[in-house]
C-alpha positions as a Python dict, from the first residue, in 0.01 Angstrom:
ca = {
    (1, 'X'): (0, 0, 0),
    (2, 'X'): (32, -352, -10),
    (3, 'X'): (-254, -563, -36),
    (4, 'X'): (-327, -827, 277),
    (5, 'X'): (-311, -1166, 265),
    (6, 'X'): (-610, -1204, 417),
    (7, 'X'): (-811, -939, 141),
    (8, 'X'): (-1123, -1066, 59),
    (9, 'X'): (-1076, -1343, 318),
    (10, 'X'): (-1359, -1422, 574),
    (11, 'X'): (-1327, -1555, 916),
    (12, 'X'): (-1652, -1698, 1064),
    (13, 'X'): (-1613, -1744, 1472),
    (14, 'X'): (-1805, -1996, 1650),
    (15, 'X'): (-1855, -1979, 2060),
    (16, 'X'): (-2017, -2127, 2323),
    (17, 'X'): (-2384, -2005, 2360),
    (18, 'X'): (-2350, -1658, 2563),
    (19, 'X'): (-2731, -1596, 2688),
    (20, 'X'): (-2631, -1223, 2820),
    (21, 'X'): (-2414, -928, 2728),
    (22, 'X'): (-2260, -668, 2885),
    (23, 'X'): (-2514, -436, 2796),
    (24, 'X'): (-2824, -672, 2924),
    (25, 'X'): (-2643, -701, 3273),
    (26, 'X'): (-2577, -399, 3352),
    (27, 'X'): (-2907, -248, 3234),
    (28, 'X'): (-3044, -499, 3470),
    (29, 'X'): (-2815, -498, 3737),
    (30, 'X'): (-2787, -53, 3695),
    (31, 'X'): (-2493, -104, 3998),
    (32, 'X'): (-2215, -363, 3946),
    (33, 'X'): (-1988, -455, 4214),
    (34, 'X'): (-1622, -400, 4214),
    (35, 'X'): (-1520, -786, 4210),
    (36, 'X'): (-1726, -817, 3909),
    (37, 'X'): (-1607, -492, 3749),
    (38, 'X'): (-1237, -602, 3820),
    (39, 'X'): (-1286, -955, 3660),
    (40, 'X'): (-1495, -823, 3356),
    (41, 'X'): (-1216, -569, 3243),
    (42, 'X'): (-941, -826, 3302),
    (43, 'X'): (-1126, -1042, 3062),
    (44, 'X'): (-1152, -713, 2798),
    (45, 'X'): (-832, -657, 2841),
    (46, 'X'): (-701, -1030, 2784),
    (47, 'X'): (-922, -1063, 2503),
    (48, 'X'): (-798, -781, 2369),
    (49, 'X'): (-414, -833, 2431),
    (50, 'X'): (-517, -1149, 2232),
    (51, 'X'): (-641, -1047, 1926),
    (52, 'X'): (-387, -743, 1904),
    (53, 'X'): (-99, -1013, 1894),
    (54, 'X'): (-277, -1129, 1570),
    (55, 'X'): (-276, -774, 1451),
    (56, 'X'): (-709, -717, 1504),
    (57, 'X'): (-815, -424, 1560),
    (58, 'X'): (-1180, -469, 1673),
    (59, 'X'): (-1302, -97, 1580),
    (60, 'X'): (-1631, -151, 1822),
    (61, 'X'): (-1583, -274, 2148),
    (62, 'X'): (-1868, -142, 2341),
    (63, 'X'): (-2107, -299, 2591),
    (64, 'X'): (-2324, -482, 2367),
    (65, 'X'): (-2020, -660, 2176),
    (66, 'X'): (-1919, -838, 2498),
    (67, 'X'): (-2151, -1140, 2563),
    (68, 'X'): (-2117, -1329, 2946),
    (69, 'X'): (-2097, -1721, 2942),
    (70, 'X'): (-2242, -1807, 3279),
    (71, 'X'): (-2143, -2169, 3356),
    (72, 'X'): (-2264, -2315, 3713),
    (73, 'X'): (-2031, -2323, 3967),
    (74, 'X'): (-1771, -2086, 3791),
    (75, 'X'): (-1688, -1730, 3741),
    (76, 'X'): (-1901, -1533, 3506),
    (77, 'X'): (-1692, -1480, 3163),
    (78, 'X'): (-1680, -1219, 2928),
    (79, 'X'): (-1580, -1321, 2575),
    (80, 'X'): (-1589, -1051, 2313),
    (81, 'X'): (-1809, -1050, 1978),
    (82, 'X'): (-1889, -909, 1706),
    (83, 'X'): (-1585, -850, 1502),
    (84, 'X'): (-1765, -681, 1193),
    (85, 'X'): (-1587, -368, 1227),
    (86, 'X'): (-1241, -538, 1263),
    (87, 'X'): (-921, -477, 1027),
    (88, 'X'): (-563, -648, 1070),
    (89, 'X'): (-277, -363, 1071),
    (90, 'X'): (-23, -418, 842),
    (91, 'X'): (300, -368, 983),
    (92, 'X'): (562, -104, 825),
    (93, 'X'): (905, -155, 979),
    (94, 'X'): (785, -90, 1359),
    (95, 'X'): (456, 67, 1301),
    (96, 'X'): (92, -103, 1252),
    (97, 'X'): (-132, 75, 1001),
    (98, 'X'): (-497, -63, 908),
    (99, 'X'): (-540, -179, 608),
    (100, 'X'): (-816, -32, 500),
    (101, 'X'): (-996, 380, 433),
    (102, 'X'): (-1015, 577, 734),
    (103, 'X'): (-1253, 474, 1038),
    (104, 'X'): (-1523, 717, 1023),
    (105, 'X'): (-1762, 774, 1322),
    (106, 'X'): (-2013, 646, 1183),
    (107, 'X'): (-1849, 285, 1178),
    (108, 'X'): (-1791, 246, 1523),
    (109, 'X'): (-2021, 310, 1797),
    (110, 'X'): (-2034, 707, 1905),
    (111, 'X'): (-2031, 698, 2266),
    (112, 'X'): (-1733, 465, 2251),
    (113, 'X'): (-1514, 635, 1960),
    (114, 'X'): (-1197, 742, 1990),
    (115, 'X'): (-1075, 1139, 1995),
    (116, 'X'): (-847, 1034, 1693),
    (117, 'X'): (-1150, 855, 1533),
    (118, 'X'): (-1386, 1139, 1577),
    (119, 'X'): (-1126, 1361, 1442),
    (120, 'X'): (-1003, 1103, 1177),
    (121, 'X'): (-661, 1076, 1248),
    (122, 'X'): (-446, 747, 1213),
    (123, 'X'): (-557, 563, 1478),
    (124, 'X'): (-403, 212, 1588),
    (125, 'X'): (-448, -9, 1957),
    (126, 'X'): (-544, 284, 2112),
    (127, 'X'): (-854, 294, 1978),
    (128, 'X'): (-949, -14, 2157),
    (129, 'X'): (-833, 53, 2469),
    (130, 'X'): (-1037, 416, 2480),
    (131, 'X'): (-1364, 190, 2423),
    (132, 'X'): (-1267, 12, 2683),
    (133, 'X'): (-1164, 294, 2928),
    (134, 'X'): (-1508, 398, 2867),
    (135, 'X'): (-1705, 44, 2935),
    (136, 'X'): (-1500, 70, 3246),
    (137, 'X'): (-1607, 387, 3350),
    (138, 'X'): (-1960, 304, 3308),
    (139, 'X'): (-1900, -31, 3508),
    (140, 'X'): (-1759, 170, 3807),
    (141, 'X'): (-2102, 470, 3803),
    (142, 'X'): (-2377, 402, 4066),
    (143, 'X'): (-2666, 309, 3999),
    (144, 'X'): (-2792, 653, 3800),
    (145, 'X'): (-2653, 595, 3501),
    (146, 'X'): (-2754, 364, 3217),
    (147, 'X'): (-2592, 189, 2922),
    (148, 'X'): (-2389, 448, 2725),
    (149, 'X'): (-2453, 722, 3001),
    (150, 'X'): (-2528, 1079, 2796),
    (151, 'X'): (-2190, 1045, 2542),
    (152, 'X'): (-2476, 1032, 2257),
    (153, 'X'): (-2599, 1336, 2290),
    (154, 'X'): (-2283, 1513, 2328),
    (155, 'X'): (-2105, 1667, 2045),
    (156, 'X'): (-1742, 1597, 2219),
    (157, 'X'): (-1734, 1372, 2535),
    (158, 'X'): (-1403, 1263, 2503),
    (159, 'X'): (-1297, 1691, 2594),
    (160, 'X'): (-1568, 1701, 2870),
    (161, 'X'): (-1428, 1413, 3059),
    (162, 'X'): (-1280, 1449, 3383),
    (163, 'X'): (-872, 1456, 3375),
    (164, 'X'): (-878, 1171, 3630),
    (165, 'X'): (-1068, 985, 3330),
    (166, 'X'): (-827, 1092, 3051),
    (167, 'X'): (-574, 990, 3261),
    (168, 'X'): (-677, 605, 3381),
    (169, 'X'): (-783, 632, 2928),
    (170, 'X'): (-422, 723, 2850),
    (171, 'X'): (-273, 465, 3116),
    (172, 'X'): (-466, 183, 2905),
    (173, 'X'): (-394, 309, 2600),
    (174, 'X'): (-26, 270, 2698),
    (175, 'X'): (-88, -53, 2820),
}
C-alpha cells in the first residue's frame, strides 16, 4: 500500500465553546422532540457528508462525540468532535480503503459499531452512517430508554434489531 500524504501528520481542530453534548441532553431531556430530532440528524448527516468529501472516516460517532453550540436567539447546533479514531481512505481507482490495520471493536464505541466492524470486514462510509442510524434511533425512543439503550450488554445488537431498523440503517448507509 501506498503510504499517505498525510502519515504522521496531525490536525489539531479548534471550535467554538460547545457547553453540552448529545449525550448530556438527552440524558437530561430522556424524551426529545421530533423538530429537534429532525434538525440534530440533518446536522450529523451534513457534518458527515462534509468530512467524507475530504476522505474522513470518523470511526466513533456516537452521542458523546457530538457537542451542541447553543447561541441565543438561534437554533441549537450540533457540530461533531472528537476525531481521534479518524483515518482518510485512500482511493484505488473507484474504491476508498483506510489507510490503516483493521478497525477492531475495541476502537470504536460498542453500542455504535458496525456489523462489518464487529465482524472485521473492510468497512468504508458505511460505518458512519450505522453510528448514526443508531444515535437516531435512540433520539426517536420515549422517554424509557437512556444513552446507549442495552446494545452494551448484548453480544450482537446489530442481528436483534428490528427489520424496520435495518432498513431506515441500510437507507443511510446508501445515502
Amino acid at each position: 500500500s501506498m503510504p499517505s500524504p498525510m502519515a504522521g501528520a496531525r490536525c489539531n481542530l479548534v471550535t467554538e465553546l460547545c457547553r453540552e453534548s448529545l449525550y448530556d441532553f438527552m440524558w437530561y431531556w430522556r424524551q426529545v422532540e421530533l423538530p429537534d430530532v429532525q434538525l440534530f440528524a440533518e446536522d450529523m448527516c451534513m457534518g458527515l457528508r462534509h468530512i467524507h468529501q475530504f476522505s474522513v472516516l470518523h470511526r466513533d460517532m456516537k452521542p458523546g462525540n457530538c457537542l451542541l453550540q447553543h447561541v441565543p436567539g438561534k437554533r441549537v447546533v450540533l457540530k461533531i468532535c472528537d476525531f481521534g479514531n479518524s483515518v482518510f481512505l485512500m482511493h484505488v481507482g473507484t474504491k476508498r480503503f483506510p489507510q490503516s490495520e483493521k478497525l477492531t471493536p475495541s476502537m470504536t464505541t460498542y453500542c455504535y459499531s458496525s456489523p462489518e466492524v464487529r465482524r472485521q470486514q473492510p468497512y468504508g462510509f458505511p460505518l458512519d452512517m450505522w453510528s448514526t442510524g443508531i444515535i437516531i434511533w435512540e433520539l426517536l425512543q420515549d422517554g424509557t430508554r437512556s444513552p446507549a439503550i442495552d446494545f452494551e450488554y448484548r453480544k450482537e445488537p446489530y442481528e436483534t434489531l428490528k427489520p424496520a431498523f435495518e432498513k431506515f440503517c441500510k437507507r443511510l448507509a446508501e445515502w
